[in-house]
Amino acid sequence: MELTDRPRRLRTDGVRSLVRETSLSAADLIAPVFVDATATERVPIDSMPGHERVPVDEAADRVSEICETGVEAVILFGIPESKDATGSRAYAEDGVTQRAIREITAETDAYVIGDVCLCEYTDHGHCGVLETGAADDPTLTVRNDETLDLLARTAVAQAEAGADMVAPSSMTDGMVAAIREALDDAGFEDVPIMSYAAKYESAFYGPFRDAADGAPAFGDRRHYQMDPANRREALREATLDAEEGADVLMVKPALPYLDVVGDLRREFDRPIAAYNVSGEYAMLHAAAEKGWLDLEAVALESLQSIKRAGADLIITYFAEDVAERL
């Protein structure tokens, strides 16, 4: 045989890493942190091995542990001490996330991102103000425009507490514009917005809802989160968010939607983020516990695939474990 093109020449040790097309580093990763205003000690999250809810006074210590692995950024989710119909603890000055942000920014050098949504703070578990009778009528849903003001107030409250970035995740039409205007009016023109631009109504969120007490008390979120069958719609959503001032565009979940990650990477010159969600994390752990998969190997391969698809930033529960091996 006279083969002039032998790809295996570039797969040998030494040259293999030199020609690697996709590089993953700890600086690409964002670690989620759950801060619980009702906890007095760290509480393990059963469905997410290795993760805990932490009390507010331990939030900075938890973030310091993350930073020691080389991960530079965290995204915060709060579990409040009380809930109501409008999620008022989300935008309270002394709300759990705002308190945690102050602790973390005072004691660490981490880049702190605040998740901006109401589902963890409402007594009904939906991402905004409900239409009258929604609990009994499955055709009713969240009031879009009435929710915008509350999201804007939440983002400003987080910025006032010291958040470096805010990340609206409610899939409310106009949320980026409302938040951008509110931040600018409050003097936070330099605080960027990472929008959950294409957030699907996914079955992969189950463990997170346990972790953050964010499951809806009734119904589902199909009226405001995207249909998993839709691909082109993601470009429309992302275009609207970009036009409204989003600095970073996110796809959630990541692995089942790598085609969408790739689409956004090709269409936009903004950074693209992807959320490697709780269900993606939990199922790999479950398979590893059965001895069916090598957890370290599949975790790294999963994150490499997300980066290869076009994500610049990856929110992942594997952040610490993978960062220590990079």
PDB file of C-alpha atoms in Angstrom, residues 83-295:
ATOM      1  CA  LYS A  83     -41.602  32.189  50.171  1.00  0.00           C
ATOM      2  CA  ASP A  84     -44.597  34.121  48.865  1.00  0.00           C
ATOM      3  CA  ALA A  85     -46.616  34.575  45.683  1.00  0.00           C
ATOM      4  CA  THR A  86     -44.270  37.164  44.187  1.00  0.00           C
ATOM      5  CA  GLY A  87     -40.940  35.781  45.389  1.00  0.00           C
ATOM      6  CA  SER A  88     -40.136  38.924  47.362  1.00  0.00           C
ATOM      7  CA  ARG A  89     -37.073  37.411  49.053  1.00  0.00           C
ATOM      8  CA  ALA A  90     -35.399  37.266  45.622  1.00  0.00           C
ATOM      9  CA  TYR A  91     -35.063  41.049  45.513  1.00  0.00           C
ATOM     10  CA  ALA A  92     -34.905  41.848  49.241  1.00  0.00           C
ATOM     11  CA  GLU A  93     -31.764  43.679  50.331  1.00  0.00           C
ATOM     12  CA  ASP A  94     -31.199  41.022  52.976  1.00  0.00           C
ATOM     13  CA  GLY A  95     -32.230  38.119  50.755  1.00  0.00           C
ATOM     14  CA  VAL A  96     -30.161  34.951  50.939  1.00  0.00           C
ATOM     15  CA  THR A  97     -28.388  35.465  47.609  1.00  0.00           C
ATOM     16  CA  GLN A  98     -27.591  39.103  48.358  1.00  0.00           C
ATOM     17  CA  ARG A  99     -26.159  38.187  51.760  1.00  0.00           C
ATOM     18  CA  ALA A 100     -24.085  35.412  50.220  1.00  0.00           C
ATOM     19  CA  ILE A 101     -22.759  37.710  47.489  1.00  0.00           C
ATOM     20  CA  ARG A 102     -21.558  40.197  50.119  1.00  0.00           C
ATOM     21  CA  GLU A 103     -19.805  37.443  52.068  1.00  0.00           C
ATOM     22  CA  ILE A 104     -18.157  35.947  48.991  1.00  0.00           C
ATOM     23  CA  THR A 105     -17.003  39.206  47.413  1.00  0.00           C
ATOM     24  CA  ALA A 106     -15.597  40.405  50.734  1.00  0.00           C
ATOM     25  CA  GLU A 107     -13.580  37.253  51.396  1.00  0.00           C
ATOM     26  CA  THR A 108     -12.635  35.802  47.990  1.00  0.00           C
ATOM     27  CA  ASP A 109     -11.471  36.867  44.543  1.00  0.00           C
ATOM     28  CA  ALA A 110     -14.064  34.727  42.767  1.00  0.00           C
ATOM     29  CA  TYR A 111     -16.075  36.111  39.876  1.00  0.00           C
ATOM     30  CA  VAL A 112     -19.634  35.994  41.234  1.00  0.00           C
ATOM     31  CA  ILE A 113     -22.670  35.487  39.007  1.00  0.00           C
ATOM     32  CA  GLY A 114     -26.187  35.806  40.383  1.00  0.00           C
ATOM     33  CA  ASP A 115     -28.941  33.652  38.910  1.00  0.00           C
ATOM     34  CA  VAL A 116     -31.953  35.927  38.364  1.00  0.00           C
ATOM     35  CA  CYS A 117     -35.212  34.021  38.627  1.00  0.00           C
ATOM     36  CA  LEU A 118     -38.140  33.751  41.036  1.00  0.00           C
ATOM     37  CA  CYS A 119     -38.901  30.016  41.059  1.00  0.00           C
ATOM     38  CA  GLU A 120     -36.848  29.328  44.193  1.00  0.00           C
ATOM     39  CA  TYR A 121     -38.582  32.193  45.999  1.00  0.00           C
ATOM     40  CA  THR A 122     -42.253  31.798  45.045  1.00  0.00           C
ATOM     41  CA  ASP A 123     -44.572  29.609  47.081  1.00  0.00           C
ATOM     42  CA  HIS A 124     -45.946  28.123  43.834  1.00  0.00           C
ATOM     43  CA  GLY A 125     -42.515  27.383  42.307  1.00  0.00           C
ATOM     44  CA  HIS A 126     -43.135  29.140  39.002  1.00  0.00           C
ATOM     45  CA  CYS A 127     -40.825  31.744  37.512  1.00  0.00           C
ATOM     46  CA  GLY A 128     -42.980  34.820  37.982  1.00  0.00           C
ATOM     47  CA  VAL A 129     -46.354  36.314  38.894  1.00  0.00           C
ATOM     48  CA  LEU A 130     -49.173  33.884  38.142  1.00  0.00           C
ATOM     49  CA  GLU A 131     -52.325  34.562  36.189  1.00  0.00           C
ATOM     50  CA  THR A 132     -55.431  34.345  38.359  1.00  0.00           C
ATOM     51  CA  GLY A 133     -56.642  30.757  38.603  1.00  0.00           C
ATOM     52  CA  ALA A 134     -53.454  29.240  37.206  1.00  0.00           C
ATOM     53  CA  ALA A 135     -53.341  26.619  39.944  1.00  0.00           C
ATOM     54  CA  ASP A 136     -56.589  25.096  38.665  1.00  0.00           C
ATOM     55  CA  ASP A 137     -56.373  25.776  34.942  1.00  0.00           C
ATOM     56  CA  PRO A 138     -53.473  24.204  33.022  1.00  0.00           C
ATOM     57  CA  THR A 139     -53.937  26.656  30.150  1.00  0.00           C
ATOM     58  CA  LEU A 140     -52.951  29.580  32.383  1.00  0.00           C
ATOM     59  CA  THR A 141     -49.391  30.569  33.145  1.00  0.00           C
ATOM     60  CA  VAL A 142     -47.041  33.275  34.410  1.00  0.00           C
ATOM     61  CA  ARG A 143     -47.909  36.920  33.702  1.00  0.00           C
ATOM     62  CA  ASN A 144     -45.053  37.993  31.483  1.00  0.00           C
ATOM     63  CA  ASP A 145     -44.979  41.785  31.776  1.00  0.00           C
ATOM     64  CA  GLU A 146     -45.794  41.918  35.491  1.00  0.00           C
ATOM     65  CA  THR A 147     -42.839  39.603  36.113  1.00  0.00           C
ATOM     66  CA  LEU A 148     -40.329  41.866  34.342  1.00  0.00           C
ATOM     67  CA  ASP A 149     -40.238  44.475  37.086  1.00  0.00           C
ATOM     68  CA  LEU A 150     -39.514  41.831  39.737  1.00  0.00           C
ATOM     69  CA  LEU A 151     -36.697  40.342  37.678  1.00  0.00           C
ATOM     70  CA  ALA A 152     -35.207  43.804  37.188  1.00  0.00           C
ATOM     71  CA  ARG A 153     -35.404  44.493  40.923  1.00  0.00           C
ATOM     72  CA  THR A 154     -33.706  41.160  41.626  1.00  0.00           C
ATOM     73  CA  ALA A 155     -30.848  41.919  39.236  1.00  0.00           C
ATOM     74  CA  VAL A 156     -30.296  45.381  40.760  1.00  0.00           C
ATOM     75  CA  ALA A 157     -30.367  43.936  44.284  1.00  0.00           C
ATOM     76  CA  GLN A 158     -27.678  41.445  43.318  1.00  0.00           C
ATOM     77  CA  ALA A 159     -25.561  44.134  41.655  1.00  0.00           C
ATOM     78  CA  GLU A 160     -25.875  46.327  44.735  1.00  0.00           C
ATOM     79  CA  ALA A 161     -24.662  43.399  46.836  1.00  0.00           C
ATOM     80  CA  GLY A 162     -21.577  43.100  44.624  1.00  0.00           C
ATOM     81  CA  ALA A 163     -22.435  40.568  41.898  1.00  0.00           C
ATOM     82  CA  ASP A 164     -20.024  40.765  38.960  1.00  0.00           C
ATOM     83  CA  MET A 165     -22.617  39.452  36.481  1.00  0.00           C
ATOM     84  CA  VAL A 166     -26.328  38.625  36.499  1.00  0.00           C
ATOM     85  CA  ALA A 167     -27.926  35.704  34.673  1.00  0.00           C
ATOM     86  CA  PRO A 168     -31.684  35.887  34.032  1.00  0.00           C
ATOM     87  CA  SER A 169     -33.090  32.390  33.608  1.00  0.00           C
ATOM     88  CA  SER A 170     -36.886  32.744  33.602  1.00  0.00           C
ATOM     89  CA  MET A 171     -37.394  32.830  29.807  1.00  0.00           C
ATOM     90  CA  THR A 172     -39.642  35.859  30.237  1.00  0.00           C
ATOM     91  CA  ASP A 173     -40.061  37.858  27.037  1.00  0.00           C
ATOM     92  CA  GLY A 174     -38.211  41.164  27.373  1.00  0.00           C
ATOM     93  CA  MET A 175     -36.266  40.176  30.490  1.00  0.00           C
ATOM     94  CA  VAL A 176     -32.887  41.258  29.158  1.00  0.00           C
ATOM     95  CA  ALA A 177     -34.141  44.697  28.115  1.00  0.00           C
ATOM     96  CA  ALA A 178     -35.862  45.251  31.463  1.00  0.00           C
ATOM     97  CA  ILE A 179     -32.796  44.200  33.427  1.00  0.00           C
ATOM     98  CA  ARG A 180     -30.376  46.191  31.271  1.00  0.00           C
ATOM     99  CA  GLU A 181     -32.450  49.352  31.698  1.00  0.00           C
ATOM    100  CA  ALA A 182     -32.753  48.840  35.453  1.00  0.00           C
ATOM    101  CA  LEU A 183     -29.038  48.164  35.907  1.00  0.00           C
ATOM    102  CA  ASP A 184     -28.089  51.210  33.862  1.00  0.00           C
ATOM    103  CA  ASP A 185     -30.527  53.456  35.739  1.00  0.00           C
ATOM    104  CA  ALA A 186     -29.046  52.245  39.035  1.00  0.00           C
ATOM    105  CA  GLY A 187     -25.489  53.019  37.925  1.00  0.00           C
ATOM    106  CA  PHE A 188     -24.445  49.450  37.072  1.00  0.00           C
ATOM    107  CA  GLU A 189     -23.684  49.962  33.395  1.00  0.00           C
ATOM    108  CA  ASP A 190     -20.608  47.748  33.702  1.00  0.00           C
ATOM    109  CA  VAL A 191     -22.425  44.701  35.092  1.00  0.00           C
ATOM    110  CA  PRO A 192     -22.860  42.243  32.198  1.00  0.00           C
ATOM    111  CA  ILE A 193     -25.872  40.029  31.541  1.00  0.00           C
ATOM    112  CA  MET A 194     -25.533  36.335  30.759  1.00  0.00           C
ATOM    113  CA  SER A 195     -28.944  35.424  29.426  1.00  0.00           C
ATOM    114  CA  TYR A 196     -30.385  31.925  29.506  1.00  0.00           C
ATOM    115  CA  ALA A 197     -31.343  32.632  25.893  1.00  0.00           C
ATOM    116  CA  ALA A 198     -32.389  29.106  24.919  1.00  0.00           C
ATOM    117  CA  LYS A 199     -33.666  27.333  28.013  1.00  0.00           C
ATOM    118  CA  TYR A 200     -35.663  24.236  27.225  1.00  0.00           C
ATOM    119  CA  GLU A 201     -38.477  22.616  29.189  1.00  0.00           C
ATOM    120  CA  SER A 202     -36.251  19.674  29.936  1.00  0.00           C
ATOM    121  CA  ALA A 203     -36.597  16.482  31.953  1.00  0.00           C
ATOM    122  CA  PHE A 204     -32.916  16.809  32.917  1.00  0.00           C
ATOM    123  CA  TYR A 205     -33.597  19.408  35.645  1.00  0.00           C
ATOM    124  CA  GLY A 206     -34.946  17.009  38.267  1.00  0.00           C
ATOM    125  CA  PRO A 207     -32.037  16.930  40.751  1.00  0.00           C
ATOM    126  CA  PHE A 208     -31.647  20.723  40.613  1.00  0.00           C
ATOM    127  CA  ARG A 209     -35.245  21.235  41.636  1.00  0.00           C
ATOM    128  CA  ASP A 210     -34.589  19.094  44.701  1.00  0.00           C
ATOM    129  CA  ALA A 211     -31.393  21.002  45.434  1.00  0.00           C
ATOM    130  CA  ALA A 212     -32.943  24.464  45.156  1.00  0.00           C
ATOM    131  CA  ASP A 213     -36.521  23.722  46.257  1.00  0.00           C
ATOM    132  CA  GLY A 214     -37.599  25.087  42.896  1.00  0.00           C
ATOM    133  CA  ALA A 215     -40.080  22.507  41.618  1.00  0.00           C
ATOM    134  CA  PRO A 216     -43.456  23.940  40.564  1.00  0.00           C
ATOM    135  CA  ALA A 217     -46.225  23.173  43.050  1.00  0.00           C
ATOM    136  CA  PHE A 218     -48.553  22.434  40.149  1.00  0.00           C
ATOM    137  CA  GLY A 219     -48.399  22.172  36.382  1.00  0.00           C
ATOM    138  CA  ASP A 220     -45.210  22.617  34.409  1.00  0.00           C
ATOM    139  CA  ARG A 221     -43.223  25.326  32.643  1.00  0.00           C
ATOM    140  CA  ARG A 222     -44.098  24.538  29.044  1.00  0.00           C
ATOM    141  CA  HIS A 223     -45.691  27.952  28.487  1.00  0.00           C
ATOM    142  CA  TYR A 224     -42.432  29.824  29.055  1.00  0.00           C
ATOM    143  CA  GLN A 225     -39.573  27.369  28.568  1.00  0.00           C
ATOM    144  CA  MET A 226     -38.798  26.152  25.058  1.00  0.00           C
ATOM    145  CA  ASP A 227     -40.131  23.018  23.387  1.00  0.00           C
ATOM    146  CA  PRO A 228     -37.283  20.451  23.210  1.00  0.00           C
ATOM    147  CA  ALA A 229     -38.332  19.679  19.627  1.00  0.00           C
ATOM    148  CA  ASN A 230     -37.459  23.195  18.420  1.00  0.00           C
ATOM    149  CA  ARG A 231     -34.084  24.186  17.036  1.00  0.00           C
ATOM    150  CA  ARG A 232     -34.715  27.248  14.857  1.00  0.00           C
ATOM    151  CA  GLU A 233     -36.634  28.943  17.663  1.00  0.00           C
ATOM    152  CA  ALA A 234     -33.416  29.128  19.682  1.00  0.00           C
ATOM    153  CA  LEU A 235     -31.929  31.511  17.107  1.00  0.00           C
ATOM    154  CA  ARG A 236     -34.973  33.741  17.402  1.00  0.00           C
ATOM    155  CA  GLU A 237     -34.722  33.785  21.192  1.00  0.00           C
ATOM    156  CA  ALA A 238     -30.993  34.455  21.138  1.00  0.00           C
ATOM    157  CA  THR A 239     -31.385  37.210  18.543  1.00  0.00           C
ATOM    158  CA  LEU A 240     -33.939  39.003  20.696  1.00  0.00           C
ATOM    159  CA  ASP A 241     -31.728  38.752  23.784  1.00  0.00           C
ATOM    160  CA  ALA A 242     -28.689  39.982  21.868  1.00  0.00           C
ATOM    161  CA  GLU A 243     -30.655  42.946  20.535  1.00  0.00           C
ATOM    162  CA  GLU A 244     -31.810  43.747  24.072  1.00  0.00           C
ATOM    163  CA  GLY A 245     -28.238  43.852  25.353  1.00  0.00           C
ATOM    164  CA  ALA A 246     -27.252  40.348  26.470  1.00  0.00           C
ATOM    165  CA  ASP A 247     -23.472  40.099  26.746  1.00  0.00           C
ATOM    166  CA  VAL A 248     -23.369  36.287  26.901  1.00  0.00           C
ATOM    167  CA  LEU A 249     -25.918  33.852  25.415  1.00  0.00           C
ATOM    168  CA  MET A 250     -26.591  30.545  27.152  1.00  0.00           C
ATOM    169  CA  VAL A 251     -28.069  27.219  26.090  1.00  0.00           C
ATOM    170  CA  LYS A 252     -29.592  24.987  28.783  1.00  0.00           C
ATOM    171  CA  PRO A 253     -29.270  21.972  29.002  1.00  0.00           C
ATOM    172  CA  ALA A 254     -25.978  21.337  27.247  1.00  0.00           C
ATOM    173  CA  LEU A 255     -25.443  17.746  26.108  1.00  0.00           C
ATOM    174  CA  PRO A 256     -28.859  17.068  24.532  1.00  0.00           C
ATOM    175  CA  TYR A 257     -28.667  20.448  22.767  1.00  0.00           C
ATOM    176  CA  LEU A 258     -25.155  20.557  21.317  1.00  0.00           C
ATOM    177  CA  ASP A 259     -26.679  21.315  17.933  1.00  0.00           C
ATOM    178  CA  VAL A 260     -28.154  24.488  19.395  1.00  0.00           C
ATOM    179  CA  VAL A 261     -24.824  25.408  21.013  1.00  0.00           C
ATOM    180  CA  GLY A 262     -23.211  25.043  17.594  1.00  0.00           C
ATOM    181  CA  ASP A 263     -25.929  27.121  15.930  1.00  0.00           C
ATOM    182  CA  LEU A 264     -25.461  30.009  18.362  1.00  0.00           C
ATOM    183  CA  ARG A 265     -21.676  29.833  18.003  1.00  0.00           C
ATOM    184  CA  ARG A 266     -21.963  30.208  14.223  1.00  0.00           C
ATOM    185  CA  GLU A 267     -24.562  32.986  14.307  1.00  0.00           C
ATOM    186  CA  PHE A 268     -23.322  35.293  17.083  1.00  0.00           C
ATOM    187  CA  ASP A 269     -20.065  37.035  17.900  1.00  0.00           C
ATOM    188  CA  ARG A 270     -20.870  37.067  21.621  1.00  0.00           C
ATOM    189  CA  PRO A 271     -19.533  34.487  24.082  1.00  0.00           C
ATOM    190  CA  ILE A 272     -21.689  31.358  24.207  1.00  0.00           C
ATOM    191  CA  ALA A 273     -22.364  29.574  27.483  1.00  0.00           C
ATOM    192  CA  ALA A 274     -23.837  26.121  28.079  1.00  0.00           C
ATOM    193  CA  TYR A 275     -25.257  24.678  31.285  1.00  0.00           C
ATOM    194  CA  ASN A 276     -24.250  21.069  31.929  1.00  0.00           C
ATOM    195  CA  VAL A 277     -27.288  20.496  34.127  1.00  0.00           C
ATOM    196  CA  SER A 278     -28.002  18.412  37.202  1.00  0.00           C
ATOM    197  CA  GLY A 279     -29.569  15.492  35.353  1.00  0.00           C
ATOM    198  CA  GLU A 280     -26.547  15.188  33.068  1.00  0.00           C
ATOM    199  CA  TYR A 281     -24.347  15.136  36.169  1.00  0.00           C
ATOM    200  CA  ALA A 282     -26.507  12.732  38.164  1.00  0.00           C
ATOM    201  CA  MET A 283     -26.900  10.124  35.429  1.00  0.00           C
ATOM    202  CA  LEU A 284     -23.133   9.818  34.958  1.00  0.00           C
ATOM    203  CA  HIS A 285     -22.709   9.389  38.712  1.00  0.00           C
ATOM    204  CA  ALA A 286     -25.441   6.747  38.769  1.00  0.00           C
ATOM    205  CA  ALA A 287     -23.813   4.799  35.931  1.00  0.00           C
ATOM    206  CA  ALA A 288     -20.409   5.064  37.593  1.00  0.00           C
ATOM    207  CA  GLU A 289     -21.815   3.757  40.868  1.00  0.00           C
ATOM    208  CA  LYS A 290     -23.017   0.693  38.932  1.00  0.00           C
ATOM    209  CA  GLY A 291     -19.521   0.238  37.545  1.00  0.00           C
ATOM    210  CA  TRP A 292     -20.711   0.843  33.999  1.00  0.00           C
ATOM    211  CA  LEU A 293     -18.663   3.991  33.302  1.00  0.00           C
ATOM    212  CA  ASP A 294     -15.407   5.584  34.388  1.00  0.00           C
ATOM    213  CA  LEU A 295     -16.705   8.788  36.013  1.00  0.00           C
TER     214      LEU A 295
END
